[in-house]
Tab-separated table of C-alpha atoms in Angstrom:
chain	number	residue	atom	x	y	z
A	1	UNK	CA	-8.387	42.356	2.827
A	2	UNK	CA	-11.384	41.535	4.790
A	3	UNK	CA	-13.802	44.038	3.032
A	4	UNK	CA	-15.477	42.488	-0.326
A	5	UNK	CA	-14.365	44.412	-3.333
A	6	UNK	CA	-16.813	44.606	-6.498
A	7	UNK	CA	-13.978	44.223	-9.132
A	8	UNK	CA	-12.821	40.937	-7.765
A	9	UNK	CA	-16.473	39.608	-6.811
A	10	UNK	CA	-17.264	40.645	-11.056
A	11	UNK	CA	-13.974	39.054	-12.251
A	12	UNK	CA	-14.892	35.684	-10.087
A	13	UNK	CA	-18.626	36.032	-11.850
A	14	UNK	CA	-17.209	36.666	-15.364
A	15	UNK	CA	-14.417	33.326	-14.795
A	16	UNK	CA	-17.030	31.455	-13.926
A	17	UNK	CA	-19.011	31.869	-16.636
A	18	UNK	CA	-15.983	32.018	-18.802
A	19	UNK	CA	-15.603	28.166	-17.735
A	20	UNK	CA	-18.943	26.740	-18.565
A	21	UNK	CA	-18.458	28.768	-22.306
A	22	UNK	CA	-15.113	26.509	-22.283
A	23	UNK	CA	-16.687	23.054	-21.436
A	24	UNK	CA	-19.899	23.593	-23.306
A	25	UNK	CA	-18.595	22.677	-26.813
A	26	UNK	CA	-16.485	19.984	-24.834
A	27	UNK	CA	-19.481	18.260	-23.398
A	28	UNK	CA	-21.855	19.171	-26.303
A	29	UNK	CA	-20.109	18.406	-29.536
A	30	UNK	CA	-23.071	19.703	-31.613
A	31	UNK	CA	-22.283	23.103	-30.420
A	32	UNK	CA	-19.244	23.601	-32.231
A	33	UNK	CA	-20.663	23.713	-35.374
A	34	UNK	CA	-17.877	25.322	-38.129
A	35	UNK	CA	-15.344	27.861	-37.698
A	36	UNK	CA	-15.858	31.408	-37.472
A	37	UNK	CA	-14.516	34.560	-36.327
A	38	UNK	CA	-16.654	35.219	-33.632
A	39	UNK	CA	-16.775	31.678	-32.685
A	40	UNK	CA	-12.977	30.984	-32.527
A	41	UNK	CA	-12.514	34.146	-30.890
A	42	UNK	CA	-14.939	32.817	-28.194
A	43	UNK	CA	-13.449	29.675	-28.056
A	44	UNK	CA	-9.796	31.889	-27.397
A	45	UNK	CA	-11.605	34.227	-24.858
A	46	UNK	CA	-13.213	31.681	-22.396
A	47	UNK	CA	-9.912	29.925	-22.002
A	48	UNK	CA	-8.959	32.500	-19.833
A	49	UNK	CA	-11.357	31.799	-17.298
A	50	UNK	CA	-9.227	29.201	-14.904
A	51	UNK	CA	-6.197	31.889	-14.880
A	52	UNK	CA	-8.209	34.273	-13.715
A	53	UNK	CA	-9.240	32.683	-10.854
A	54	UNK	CA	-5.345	32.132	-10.385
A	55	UNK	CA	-5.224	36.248	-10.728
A	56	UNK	CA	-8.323	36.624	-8.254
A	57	UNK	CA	-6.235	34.724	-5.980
A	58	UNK	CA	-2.945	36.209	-6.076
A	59	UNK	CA	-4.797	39.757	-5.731
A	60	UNK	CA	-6.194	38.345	-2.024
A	61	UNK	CA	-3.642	36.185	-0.926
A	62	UNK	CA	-0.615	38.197	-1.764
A	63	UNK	CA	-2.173	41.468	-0.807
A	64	UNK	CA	-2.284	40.693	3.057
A	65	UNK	CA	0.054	41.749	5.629
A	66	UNK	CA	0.878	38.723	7.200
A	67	UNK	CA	0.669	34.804	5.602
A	68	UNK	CA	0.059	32.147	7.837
A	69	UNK	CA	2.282	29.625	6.658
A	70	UNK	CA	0.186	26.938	8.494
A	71	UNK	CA	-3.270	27.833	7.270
A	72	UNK	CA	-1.876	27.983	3.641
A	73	UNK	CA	-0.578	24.322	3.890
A	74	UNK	CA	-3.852	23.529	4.940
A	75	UNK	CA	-5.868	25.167	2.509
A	76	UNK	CA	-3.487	23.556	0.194
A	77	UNK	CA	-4.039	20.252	1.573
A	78	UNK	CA	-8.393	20.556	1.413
A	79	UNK	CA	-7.285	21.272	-2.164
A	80	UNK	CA	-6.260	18.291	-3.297
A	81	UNK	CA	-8.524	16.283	-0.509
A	82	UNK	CA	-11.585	18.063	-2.396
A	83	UNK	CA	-9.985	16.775	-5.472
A	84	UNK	CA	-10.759	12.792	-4.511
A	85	UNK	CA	-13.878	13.353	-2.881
A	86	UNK	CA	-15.201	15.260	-6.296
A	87	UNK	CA	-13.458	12.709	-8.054
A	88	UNK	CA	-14.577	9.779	-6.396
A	89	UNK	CA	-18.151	11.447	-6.712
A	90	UNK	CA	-17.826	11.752	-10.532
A	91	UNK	CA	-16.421	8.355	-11.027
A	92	UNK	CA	-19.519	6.638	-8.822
A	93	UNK	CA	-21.934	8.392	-10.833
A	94	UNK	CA	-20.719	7.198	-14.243
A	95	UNK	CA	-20.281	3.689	-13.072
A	96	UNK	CA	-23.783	3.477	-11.937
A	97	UNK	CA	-24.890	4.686	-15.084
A	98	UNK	CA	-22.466	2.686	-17.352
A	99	UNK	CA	-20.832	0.429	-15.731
A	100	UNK	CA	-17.560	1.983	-16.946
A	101	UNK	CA	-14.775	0.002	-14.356
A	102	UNK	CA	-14.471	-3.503	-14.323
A	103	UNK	CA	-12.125	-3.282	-11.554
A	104	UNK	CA	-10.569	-2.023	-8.362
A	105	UNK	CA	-7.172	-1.112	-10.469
A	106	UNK	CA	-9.421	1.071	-13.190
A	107	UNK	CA	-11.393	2.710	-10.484
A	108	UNK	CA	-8.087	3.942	-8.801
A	109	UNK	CA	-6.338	4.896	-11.922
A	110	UNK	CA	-9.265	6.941	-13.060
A	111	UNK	CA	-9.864	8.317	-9.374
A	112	UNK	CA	-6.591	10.054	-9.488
A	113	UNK	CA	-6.782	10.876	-12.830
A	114	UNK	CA	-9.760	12.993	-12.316
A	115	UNK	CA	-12.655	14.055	-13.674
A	116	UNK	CA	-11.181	17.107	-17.249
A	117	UNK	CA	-12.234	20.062	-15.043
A	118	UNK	CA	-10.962	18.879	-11.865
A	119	UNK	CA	-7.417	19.166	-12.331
A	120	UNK	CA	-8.363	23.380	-11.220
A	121	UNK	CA	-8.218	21.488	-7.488
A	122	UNK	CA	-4.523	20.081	-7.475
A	123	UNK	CA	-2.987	22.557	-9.385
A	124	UNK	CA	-4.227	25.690	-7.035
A	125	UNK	CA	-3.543	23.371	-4.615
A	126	UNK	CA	-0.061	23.062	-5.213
A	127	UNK	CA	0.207	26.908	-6.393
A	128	UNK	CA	-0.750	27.513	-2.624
A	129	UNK	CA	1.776	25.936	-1.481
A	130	UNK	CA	4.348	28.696	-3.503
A	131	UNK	CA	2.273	31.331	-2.453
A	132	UNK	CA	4.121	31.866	0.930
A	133	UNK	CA	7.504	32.768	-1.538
A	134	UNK	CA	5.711	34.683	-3.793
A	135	UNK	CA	4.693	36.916	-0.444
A	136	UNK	CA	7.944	36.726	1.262
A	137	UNK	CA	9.423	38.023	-2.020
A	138	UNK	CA	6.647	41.070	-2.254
A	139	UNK	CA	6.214	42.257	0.906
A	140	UNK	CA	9.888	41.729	2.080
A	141	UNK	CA	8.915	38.639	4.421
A	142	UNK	CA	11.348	36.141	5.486
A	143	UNK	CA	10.185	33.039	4.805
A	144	UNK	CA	11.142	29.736	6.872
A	145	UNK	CA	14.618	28.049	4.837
A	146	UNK	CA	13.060	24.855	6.504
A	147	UNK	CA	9.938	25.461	4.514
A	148	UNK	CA	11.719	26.007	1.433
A	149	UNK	CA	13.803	23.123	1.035
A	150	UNK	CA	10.850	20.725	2.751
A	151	UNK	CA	8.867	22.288	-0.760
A	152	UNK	CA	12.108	21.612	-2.933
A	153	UNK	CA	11.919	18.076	-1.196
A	154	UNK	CA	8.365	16.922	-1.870
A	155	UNK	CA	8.290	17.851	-5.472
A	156	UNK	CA	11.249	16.494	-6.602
A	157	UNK	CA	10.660	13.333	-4.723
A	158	UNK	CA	7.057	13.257	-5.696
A	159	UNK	CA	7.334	14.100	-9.640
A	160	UNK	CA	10.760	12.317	-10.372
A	161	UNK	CA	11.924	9.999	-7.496
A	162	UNK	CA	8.523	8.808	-6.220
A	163	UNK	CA	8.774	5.769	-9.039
A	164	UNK	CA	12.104	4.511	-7.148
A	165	UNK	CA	10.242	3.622	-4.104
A	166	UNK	CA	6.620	3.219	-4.869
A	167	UNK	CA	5.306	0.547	-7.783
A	168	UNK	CA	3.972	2.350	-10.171
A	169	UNK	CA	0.093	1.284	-10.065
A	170	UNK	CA	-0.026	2.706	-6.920
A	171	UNK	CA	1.587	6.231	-7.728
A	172	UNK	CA	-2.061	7.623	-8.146
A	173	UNK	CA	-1.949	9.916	-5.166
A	174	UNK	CA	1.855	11.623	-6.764
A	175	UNK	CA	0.297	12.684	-10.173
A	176	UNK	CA	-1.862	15.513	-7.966
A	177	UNK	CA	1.087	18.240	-8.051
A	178	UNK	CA	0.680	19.598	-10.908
A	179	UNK	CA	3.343	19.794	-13.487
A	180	UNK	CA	2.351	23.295	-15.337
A	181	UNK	CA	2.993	24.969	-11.499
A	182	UNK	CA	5.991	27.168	-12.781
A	183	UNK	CA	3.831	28.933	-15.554
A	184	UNK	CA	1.096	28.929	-13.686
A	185	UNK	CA	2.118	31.350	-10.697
A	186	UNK	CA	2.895	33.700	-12.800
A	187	UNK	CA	-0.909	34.763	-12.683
A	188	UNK	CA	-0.822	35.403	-9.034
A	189	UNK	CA	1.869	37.966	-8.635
A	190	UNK	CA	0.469	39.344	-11.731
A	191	UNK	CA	-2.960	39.374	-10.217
A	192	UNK	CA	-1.919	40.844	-7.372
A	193	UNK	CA	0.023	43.702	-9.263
A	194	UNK	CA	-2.635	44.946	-10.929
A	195	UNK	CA	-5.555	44.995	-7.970
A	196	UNK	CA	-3.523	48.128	-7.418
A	197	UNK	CA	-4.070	49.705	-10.038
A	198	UNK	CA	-6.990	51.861	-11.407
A	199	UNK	CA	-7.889	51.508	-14.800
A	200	UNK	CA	-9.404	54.124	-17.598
A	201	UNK	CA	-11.300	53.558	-20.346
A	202	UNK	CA	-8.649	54.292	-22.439
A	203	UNK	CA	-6.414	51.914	-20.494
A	204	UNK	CA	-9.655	49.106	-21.024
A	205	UNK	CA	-9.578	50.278	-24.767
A	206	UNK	CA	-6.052	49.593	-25.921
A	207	UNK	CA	-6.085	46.084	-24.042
A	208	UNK	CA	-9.690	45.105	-25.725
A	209	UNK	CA	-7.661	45.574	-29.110
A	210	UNK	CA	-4.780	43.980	-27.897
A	211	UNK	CA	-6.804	40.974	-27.152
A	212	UNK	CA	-8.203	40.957	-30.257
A	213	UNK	CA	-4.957	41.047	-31.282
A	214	UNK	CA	-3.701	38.497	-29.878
A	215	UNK	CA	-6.639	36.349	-31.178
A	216	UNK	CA	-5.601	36.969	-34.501
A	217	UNK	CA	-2.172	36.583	-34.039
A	218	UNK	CA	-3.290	32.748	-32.819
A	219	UNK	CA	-5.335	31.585	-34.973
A	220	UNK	CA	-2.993	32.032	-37.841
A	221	UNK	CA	0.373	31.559	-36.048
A	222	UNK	CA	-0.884	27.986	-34.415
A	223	UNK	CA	0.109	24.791	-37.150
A	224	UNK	CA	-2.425	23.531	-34.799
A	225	UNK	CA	-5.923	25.663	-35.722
A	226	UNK	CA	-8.210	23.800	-37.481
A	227	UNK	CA	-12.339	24.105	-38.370
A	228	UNK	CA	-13.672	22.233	-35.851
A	229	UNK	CA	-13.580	24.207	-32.177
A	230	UNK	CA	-13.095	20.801	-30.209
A	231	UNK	CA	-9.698	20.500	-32.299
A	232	UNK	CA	-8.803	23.923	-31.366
A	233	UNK	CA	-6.284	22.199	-28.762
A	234	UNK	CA	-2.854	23.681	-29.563
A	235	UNK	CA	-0.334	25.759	-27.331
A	236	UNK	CA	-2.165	28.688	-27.514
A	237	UNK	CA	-5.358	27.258	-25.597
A	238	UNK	CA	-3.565	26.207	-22.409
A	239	UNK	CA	-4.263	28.240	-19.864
A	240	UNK	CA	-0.557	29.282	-18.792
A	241	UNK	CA	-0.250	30.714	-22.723
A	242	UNK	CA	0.824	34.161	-23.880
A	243	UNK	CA	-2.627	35.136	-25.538
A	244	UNK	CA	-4.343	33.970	-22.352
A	245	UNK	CA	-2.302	36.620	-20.524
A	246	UNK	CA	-3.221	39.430	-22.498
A	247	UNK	CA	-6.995	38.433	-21.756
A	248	UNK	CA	-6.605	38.155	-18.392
A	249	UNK	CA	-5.178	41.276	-18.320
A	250	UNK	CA	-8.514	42.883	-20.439
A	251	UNK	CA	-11.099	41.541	-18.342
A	252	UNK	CA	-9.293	42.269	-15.034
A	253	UNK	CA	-8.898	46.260	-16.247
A	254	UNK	CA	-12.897	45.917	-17.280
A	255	UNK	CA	-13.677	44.778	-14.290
A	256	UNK	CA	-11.656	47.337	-11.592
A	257	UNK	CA	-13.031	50.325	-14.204
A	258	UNK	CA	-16.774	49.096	-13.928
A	259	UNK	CA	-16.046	49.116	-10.029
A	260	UNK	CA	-14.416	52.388	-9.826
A	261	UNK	CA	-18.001	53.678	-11.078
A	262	UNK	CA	-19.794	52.293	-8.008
A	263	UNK	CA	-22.704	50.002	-10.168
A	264	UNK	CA	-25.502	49.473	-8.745
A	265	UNK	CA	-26.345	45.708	-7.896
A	266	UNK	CA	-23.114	44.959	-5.679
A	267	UNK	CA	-25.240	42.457	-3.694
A	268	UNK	CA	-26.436	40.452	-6.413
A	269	UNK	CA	-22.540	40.562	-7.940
A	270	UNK	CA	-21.783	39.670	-4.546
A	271	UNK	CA	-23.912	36.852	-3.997
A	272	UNK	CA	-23.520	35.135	-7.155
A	273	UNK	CA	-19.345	35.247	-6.672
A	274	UNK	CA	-20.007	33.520	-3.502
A	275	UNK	CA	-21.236	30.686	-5.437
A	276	UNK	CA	-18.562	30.337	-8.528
A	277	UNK	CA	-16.562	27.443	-7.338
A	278	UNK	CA	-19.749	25.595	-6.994
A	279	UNK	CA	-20.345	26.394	-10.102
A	280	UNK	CA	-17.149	25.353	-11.191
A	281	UNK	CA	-17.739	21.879	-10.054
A	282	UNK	CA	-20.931	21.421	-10.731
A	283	UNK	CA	-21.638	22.638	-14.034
A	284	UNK	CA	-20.509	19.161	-15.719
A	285	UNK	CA	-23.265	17.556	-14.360
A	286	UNK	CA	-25.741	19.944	-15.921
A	287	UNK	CA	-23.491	19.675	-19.384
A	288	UNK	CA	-23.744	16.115	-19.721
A	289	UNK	CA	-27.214	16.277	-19.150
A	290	UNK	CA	-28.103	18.908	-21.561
A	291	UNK	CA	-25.776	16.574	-24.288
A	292	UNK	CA	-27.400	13.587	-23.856
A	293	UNK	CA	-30.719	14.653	-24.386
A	294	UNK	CA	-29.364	16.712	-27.825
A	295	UNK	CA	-28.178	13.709	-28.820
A	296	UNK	CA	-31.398	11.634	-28.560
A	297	UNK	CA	-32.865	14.403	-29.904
A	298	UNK	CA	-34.950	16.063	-27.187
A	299	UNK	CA	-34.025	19.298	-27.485
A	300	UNK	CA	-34.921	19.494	-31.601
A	301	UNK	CA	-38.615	20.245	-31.331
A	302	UNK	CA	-37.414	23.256	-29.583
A	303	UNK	CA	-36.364	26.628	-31.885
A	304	UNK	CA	-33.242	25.491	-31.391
A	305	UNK	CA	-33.394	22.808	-34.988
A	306	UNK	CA	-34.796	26.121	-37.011
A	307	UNK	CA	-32.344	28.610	-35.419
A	308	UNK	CA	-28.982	27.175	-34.700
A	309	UNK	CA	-27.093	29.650	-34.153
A	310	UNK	CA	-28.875	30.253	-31.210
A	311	UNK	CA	-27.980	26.764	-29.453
A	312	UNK	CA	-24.634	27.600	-28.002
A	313	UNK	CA	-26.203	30.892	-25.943
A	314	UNK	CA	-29.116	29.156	-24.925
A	315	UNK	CA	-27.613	26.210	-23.645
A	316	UNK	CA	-24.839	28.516	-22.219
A	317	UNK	CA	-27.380	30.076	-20.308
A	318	UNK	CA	-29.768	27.256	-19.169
A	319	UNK	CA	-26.372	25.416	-17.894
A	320	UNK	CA	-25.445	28.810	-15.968
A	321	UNK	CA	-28.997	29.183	-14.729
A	322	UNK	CA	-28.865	25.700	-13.763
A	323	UNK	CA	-25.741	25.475	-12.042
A	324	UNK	CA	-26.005	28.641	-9.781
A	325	UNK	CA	-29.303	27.341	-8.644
A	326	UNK	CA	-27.627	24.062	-7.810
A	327	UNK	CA	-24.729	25.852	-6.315
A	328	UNK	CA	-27.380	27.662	-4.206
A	329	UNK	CA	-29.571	24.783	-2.862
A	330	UNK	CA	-26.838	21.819	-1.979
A	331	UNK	CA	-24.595	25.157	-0.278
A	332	UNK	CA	-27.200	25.132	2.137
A	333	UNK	CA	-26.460	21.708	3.197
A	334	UNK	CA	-24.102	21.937	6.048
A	335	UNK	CA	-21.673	18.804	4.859
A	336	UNK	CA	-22.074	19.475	1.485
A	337	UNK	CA	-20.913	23.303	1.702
A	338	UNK	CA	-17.872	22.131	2.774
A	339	UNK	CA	-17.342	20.293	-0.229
A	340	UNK	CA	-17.417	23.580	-2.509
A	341	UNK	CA	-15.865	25.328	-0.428
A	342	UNK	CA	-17.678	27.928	0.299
């Protein structure tokens, strides 16, 4: 699957935006604002951003002929190596700002912890390192028994045995598998199972209601919905939830119909794909930004004070605008395109 395809270049585009919608009310508390239909449903929708990319990547990986077992450890492995380096870069920033760690122990335990969107890195990370099953299983592969129990081997030992052996304030480095892994690949076979598939617009039609549906069906089914969109927090937000996989299913069918009609603008589609997991980890910087000048009050003398129901889409966009232009410049930088992985 050498050739670029449109559908999964627009699905990469739409998760990616999907994301900053997600962290903006996060970041921005101001945004939030009360509880509303469109709002909440918002709120719901954007969620489904980070298991789409898990979609996106079962569609590639899992759609080859062959799997190179020893390029997917490694791919696995810049994963979670990206995940300390972006990490360590977060954590530097905000202690020469505030002066947040008043020692080497702090640093470390907040290293590993992460930075809230980072934990994307160690739990595809540790989803790559299933993906050689989930292709053995699909394509009729064998895959290596070694391999198997070696994977058996390092989770157990890391998430439940690690404790017997290492003290525990240095067990930092054993929290990066991630524990929602199970749920999680779900999206990938799924992902890959419908990247076959052509969609109508009836097909796009019946899964925009069900989505809607499902929505509904969350807000008043969670004990856990309440008026304020940062509180919004319950099962139904995670990204491995039920609701979540009836979106992911919607925008994936949107996206395959729009390519089936050939758009124009491929390039552009194209181009700005290229530059989502930039994106992805730099759009915090541009959020936290944005907040702290709301909340000294910079941003009031703007239309923003009169009309505020325009704040979340402007902000949305400038931090979108922002970020892909970010993404674009530092990419060019030969060390530093490593580090988004470009």
């Amino acid at each position: 699957m050498n050739k670029r395809r449109y559908d999964i270049d627009l699905c990469r585009l739409i998760a990616c935006i999907m994301v900053i919608g997600m962290h903006a009310p996060i970041v921005c508390p101001t945004l939030s604002g009360g509880a509303s239909a469109i709002r909440t449903w918002f709120s719901y929708f954007t969620r489904a951003g980070v298991p789409l990319f898990y979609m996106l990547t079962g569609a590639l990986y899992l759609g080859r002929e062959k799997a190179d077992l020893r390029k997917t450890v490694r791919k696995a492995l810049t994963f979670y190596l990206l995940f300390v380096i972006w990490s360590a870069l977060y954590l530097i920033r905000e202690q020469y700002f505030f002066r947040t760690y008043h020692s080497f122990n702090e640093f470390y335990c907040a290293l590993f912890a992460g930075h809230y969107h980072l934990w994307f890195l160690t739990s595809i990370g540790s989803a790559y390192l299933f993906l050689p099953l989930l292709h053995g299983a699909i394509n009729g592969k064998k895959v290596s028994l070694r391999y198997i129990v070696g994977l058996f081997v390092l989770f157990a030992i890391v998430k439940f045995n690690a404790q017997m052996f290492i003290p525990e304030r240095w067990l930092g480095p054993f929290t990066m598998l991630s524990d929602d892994i199970v749920p999680i690949l779900v999206f990938m076979p799924l992902g890959y199972l419908l990247s076959k598939r052509h969609f109508g617009a009836s097909h796009v039609a019946l899964l925009a209601i069900a989505d809607i549906a499902a929505v509904i069906a969350a807000i008043f089914l969670t004990d856990r919905y309440s008026d304020a969109l940062p509180n919004l927090m319950g099962g139904t937000m995670l990204p491995q939830s039920l609701m979540n996989l009836v979106t992911v299913t919607f925008v994936f069918a949107l996206c395959s119909f729009i390519s089936d009609r050939k758009p124009q603008g491929s390039a552009f589609i194209r181009s700005l794909a290229s530059l989502s997991f930039g994106v992805y980890l730099i759009h915090p910087l541009i959020l936290d930004e944005i907040g702290r000048l709301e909340a000294v009050g910079f941003l009031h003398p703007l239309f923003l004070s009169e009309l505020p129901f325009l704040r979340f889409p402007f902000i949305l966009t400038v931090t979108a605008v922002l970020s892909f232009l970010l993404s674009c410049v530092i990419g060019r930088i030969p060390v530093v395109k490593k580090l988004i992985l470009k």
